[in-house]
Short mmCIF file of C-alpha atoms in Angstrom, two decimals:
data_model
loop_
_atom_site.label_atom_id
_atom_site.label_comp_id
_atom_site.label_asym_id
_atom_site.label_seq_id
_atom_site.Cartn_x
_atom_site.Cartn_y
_atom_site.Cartn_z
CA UNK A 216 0.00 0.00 0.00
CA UNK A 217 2.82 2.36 0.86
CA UNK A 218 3.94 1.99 -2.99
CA UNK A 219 0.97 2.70 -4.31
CA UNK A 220 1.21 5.68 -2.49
CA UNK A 221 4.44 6.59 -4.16
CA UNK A 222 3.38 5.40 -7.37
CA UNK A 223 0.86 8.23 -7.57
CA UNK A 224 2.81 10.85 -5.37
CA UNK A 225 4.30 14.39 -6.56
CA UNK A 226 8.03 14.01 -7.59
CA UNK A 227 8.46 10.59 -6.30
CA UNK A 228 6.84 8.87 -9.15
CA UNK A 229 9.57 9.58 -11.27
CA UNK A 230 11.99 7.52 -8.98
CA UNK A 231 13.42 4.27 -9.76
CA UNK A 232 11.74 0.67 -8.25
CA UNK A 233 14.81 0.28 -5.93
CA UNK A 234 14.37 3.98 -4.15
CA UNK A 235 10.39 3.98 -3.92
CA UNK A 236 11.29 0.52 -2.13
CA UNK A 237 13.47 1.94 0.04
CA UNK A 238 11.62 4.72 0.87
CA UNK A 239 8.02 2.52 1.07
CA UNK A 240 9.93 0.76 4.18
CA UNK A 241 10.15 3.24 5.88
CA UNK A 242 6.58 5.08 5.64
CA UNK A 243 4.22 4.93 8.23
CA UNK A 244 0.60 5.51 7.12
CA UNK A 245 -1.85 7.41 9.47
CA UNK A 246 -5.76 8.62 8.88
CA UNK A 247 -5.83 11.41 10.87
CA UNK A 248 -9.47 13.08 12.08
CA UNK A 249 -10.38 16.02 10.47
CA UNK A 250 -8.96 19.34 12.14
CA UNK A 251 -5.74 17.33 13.27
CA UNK A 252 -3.04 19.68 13.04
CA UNK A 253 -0.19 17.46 11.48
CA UNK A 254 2.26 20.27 11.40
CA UNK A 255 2.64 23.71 13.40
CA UNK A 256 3.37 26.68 12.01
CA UNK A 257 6.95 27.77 13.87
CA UNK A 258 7.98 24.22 15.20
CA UNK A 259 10.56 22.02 13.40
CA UNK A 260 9.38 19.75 10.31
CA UNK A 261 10.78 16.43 11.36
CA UNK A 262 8.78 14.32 8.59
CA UNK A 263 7.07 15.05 5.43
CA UNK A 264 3.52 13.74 4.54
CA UNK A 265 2.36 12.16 1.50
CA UNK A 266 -1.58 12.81 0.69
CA UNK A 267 -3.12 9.77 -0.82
CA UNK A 268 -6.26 10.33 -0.46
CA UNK A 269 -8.73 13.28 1.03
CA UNK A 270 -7.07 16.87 1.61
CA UNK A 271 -4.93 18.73 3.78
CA UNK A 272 -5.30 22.38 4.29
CA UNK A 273 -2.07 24.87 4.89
CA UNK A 274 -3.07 27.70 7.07
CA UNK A 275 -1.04 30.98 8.02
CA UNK A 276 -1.58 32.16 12.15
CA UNK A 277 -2.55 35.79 12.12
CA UNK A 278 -3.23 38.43 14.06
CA UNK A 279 -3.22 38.55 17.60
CA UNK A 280 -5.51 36.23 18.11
CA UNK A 281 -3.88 33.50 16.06
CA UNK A 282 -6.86 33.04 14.18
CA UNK A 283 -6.31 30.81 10.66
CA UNK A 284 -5.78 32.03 7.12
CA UNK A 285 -6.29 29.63 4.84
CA UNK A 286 -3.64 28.94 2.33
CA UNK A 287 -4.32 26.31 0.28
CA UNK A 288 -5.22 22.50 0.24
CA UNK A 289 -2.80 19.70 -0.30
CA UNK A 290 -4.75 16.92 -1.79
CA UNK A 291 -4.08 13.66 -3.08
CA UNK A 292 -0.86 12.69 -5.06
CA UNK A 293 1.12 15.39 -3.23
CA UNK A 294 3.29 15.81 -1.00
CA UNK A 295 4.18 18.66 1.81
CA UNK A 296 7.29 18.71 4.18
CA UNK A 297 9.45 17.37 1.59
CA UNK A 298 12.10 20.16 1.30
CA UNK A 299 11.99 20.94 5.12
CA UNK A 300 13.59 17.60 5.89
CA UNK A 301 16.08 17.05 2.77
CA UNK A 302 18.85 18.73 4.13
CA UNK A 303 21.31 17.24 6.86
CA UNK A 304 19.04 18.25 9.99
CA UNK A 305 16.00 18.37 11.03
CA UNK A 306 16.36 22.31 12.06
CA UNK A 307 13.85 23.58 9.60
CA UNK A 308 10.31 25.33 11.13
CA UNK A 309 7.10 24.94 9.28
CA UNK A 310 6.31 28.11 7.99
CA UNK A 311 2.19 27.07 8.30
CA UNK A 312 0.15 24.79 9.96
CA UNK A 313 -0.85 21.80 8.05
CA UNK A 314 -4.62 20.36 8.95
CA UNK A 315 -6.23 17.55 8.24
CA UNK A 316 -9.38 17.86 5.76
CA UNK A 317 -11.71 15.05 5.75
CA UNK A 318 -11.47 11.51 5.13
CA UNK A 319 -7.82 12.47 4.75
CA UNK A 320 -5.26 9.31 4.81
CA UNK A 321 -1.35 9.80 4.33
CA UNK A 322 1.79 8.73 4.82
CA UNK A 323 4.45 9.96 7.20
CA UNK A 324 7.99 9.45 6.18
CA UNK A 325 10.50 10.65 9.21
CA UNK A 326 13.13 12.81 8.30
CA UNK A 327 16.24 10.81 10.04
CA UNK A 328 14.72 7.92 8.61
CA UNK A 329 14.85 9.15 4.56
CA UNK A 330 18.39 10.87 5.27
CA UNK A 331 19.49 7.35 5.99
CA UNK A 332 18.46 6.30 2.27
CA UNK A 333 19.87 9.12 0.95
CA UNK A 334 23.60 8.19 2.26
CA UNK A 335 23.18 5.36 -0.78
CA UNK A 336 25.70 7.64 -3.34
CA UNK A 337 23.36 5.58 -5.90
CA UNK A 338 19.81 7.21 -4.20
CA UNK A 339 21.45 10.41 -3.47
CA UNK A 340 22.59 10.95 -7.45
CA UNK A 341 18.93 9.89 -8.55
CA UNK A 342 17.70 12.55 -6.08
CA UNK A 343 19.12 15.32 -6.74
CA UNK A 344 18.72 14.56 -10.70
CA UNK A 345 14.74 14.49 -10.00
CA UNK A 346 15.76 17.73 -7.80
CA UNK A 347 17.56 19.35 -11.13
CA UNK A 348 14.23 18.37 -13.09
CA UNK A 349 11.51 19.94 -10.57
CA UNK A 350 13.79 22.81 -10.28
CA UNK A 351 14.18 23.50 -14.43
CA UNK A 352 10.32 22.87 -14.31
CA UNK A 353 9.73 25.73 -11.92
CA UNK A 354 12.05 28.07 -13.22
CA UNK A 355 10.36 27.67 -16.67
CA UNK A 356 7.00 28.09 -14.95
CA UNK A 357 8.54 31.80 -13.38
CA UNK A 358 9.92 32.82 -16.83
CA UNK A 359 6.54 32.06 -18.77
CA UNK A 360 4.52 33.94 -15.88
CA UNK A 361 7.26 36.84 -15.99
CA UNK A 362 6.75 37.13 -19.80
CA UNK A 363 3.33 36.67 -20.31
CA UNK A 364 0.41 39.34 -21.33
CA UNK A 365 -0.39 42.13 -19.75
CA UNK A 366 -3.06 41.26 -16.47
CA UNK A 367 -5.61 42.90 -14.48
CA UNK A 368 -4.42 43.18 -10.93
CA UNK A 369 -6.20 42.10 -8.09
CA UNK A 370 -9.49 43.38 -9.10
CA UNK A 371 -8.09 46.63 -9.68
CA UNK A 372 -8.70 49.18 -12.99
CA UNK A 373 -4.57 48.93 -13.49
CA UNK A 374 -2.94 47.01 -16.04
CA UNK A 375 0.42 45.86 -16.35
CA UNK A 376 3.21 43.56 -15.43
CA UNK A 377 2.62 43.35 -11.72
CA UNK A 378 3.50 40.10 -9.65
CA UNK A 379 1.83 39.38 -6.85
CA UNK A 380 2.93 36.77 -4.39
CA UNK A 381 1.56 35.78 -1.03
CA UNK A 382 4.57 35.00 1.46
CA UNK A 383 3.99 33.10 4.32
CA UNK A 384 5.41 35.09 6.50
CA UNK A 385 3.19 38.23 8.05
CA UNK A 386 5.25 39.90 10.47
CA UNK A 387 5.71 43.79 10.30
CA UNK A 388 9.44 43.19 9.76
CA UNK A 389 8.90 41.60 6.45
CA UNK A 390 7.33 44.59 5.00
CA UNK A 391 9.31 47.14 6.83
CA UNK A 392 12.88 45.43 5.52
CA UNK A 393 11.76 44.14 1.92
CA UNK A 394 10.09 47.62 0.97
CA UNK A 395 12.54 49.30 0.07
CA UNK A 396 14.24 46.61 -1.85
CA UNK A 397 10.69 46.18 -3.22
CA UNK A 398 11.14 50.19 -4.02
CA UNK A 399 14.95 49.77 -5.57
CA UNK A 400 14.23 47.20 -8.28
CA UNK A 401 10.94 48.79 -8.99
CA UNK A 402 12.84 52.06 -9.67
CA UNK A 403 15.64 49.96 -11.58
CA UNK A 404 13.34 49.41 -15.12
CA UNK A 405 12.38 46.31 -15.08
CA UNK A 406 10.17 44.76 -16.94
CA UNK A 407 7.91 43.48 -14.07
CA UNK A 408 7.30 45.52 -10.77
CA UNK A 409 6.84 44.06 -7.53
CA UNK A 410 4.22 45.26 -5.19
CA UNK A 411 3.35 44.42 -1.16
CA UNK A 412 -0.05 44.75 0.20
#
């Protein structure tokens, strides 16, 4: 069951037979009730989850209050956490909570545990090959979204070559220290102009 899970997951899919083995071993599957909070915005990821069926929603603590912003839904086939625990320790903080939709049933896959397959040379080279390919893929998605037609903006009469992206992160700091960066390469010509809400 873990295979199939892998079989129809985000990235891992295109791994060979021997690594979804490996990493099916060491996946632990869980069906968590909805509103479980899997992951915590601000503590360290220790695992990533693979969805394989039902959703999971990300949601962003604001205001004083901590009340939830949704952020989006993780459904089936993907897979959250991932890049948190590639690297050598587990010393990476979740940057949103993650909560359980519905009907939801994953797979955990601990951290330590996948680090341990990766110290096969033969699993690490495959890895960071489907790495290079996820990475070209997204970097062609950027340049096509940079250089596409003009768009309306946010419901707004301009037009233009405006980007909009949502960080995760809503402290006053961000916008106090990236504005006038924001401001610099706005003022530089480019083609596209930043803006923060």
């Amino acid at each position: 069951m873990a295979k199939f899970a892998i079989d129809n997951a985000q990235w891992l899919s295109e791994l060979s037979e021997p690594l979804k083995n490996d990493i099916a071993g060491i996946m632990t599957q869980v069906s968590p009730s909805d509103g479980d909070c899997l992951l915590k915005e601000g503590e360290i990821i220790t695992r990533f989850i693979i969805v394989e069926a039902g959703t999971l929603i990300r949601t962003k603590s604001t205001g004083a209050d901590g009340s939830p912003l949704p952020l989006d839904e993780v459904g089936a086939g993907k897979v959250t956490g991932f890049l948190h625990v590639l690297g050598h320790h587990d010393d990476d903080k979740a940057f949103a909570n993650v909560i359980a939709g519905k009907d939801a049933k994953i797979w955990i896959v601990r951290g330590e545990d996948f680090r341990a397959i990766m110290d096969d040379p033969q699993h690490a080279n495959e890895m960071m090959k489907m790495l290079t390919r996820l990475l070209r893929k997204s970097s062609k998605i950027v340049r096509a979204t940079l250089r596409g037609p003009d768009v309306r903006v946010g419901g707004s009469n301009k037009t233009g070559r405006t980007l909009k992206i949502m960080c995760y992160d809503t402290t006053s700091w961000v916008k106090e220290n990236f504005e006038p960066q924001v401001k610099k390469f706005n003022n530089e010509g480019n083609d596209i102009k930043l803006q923060m809400d």
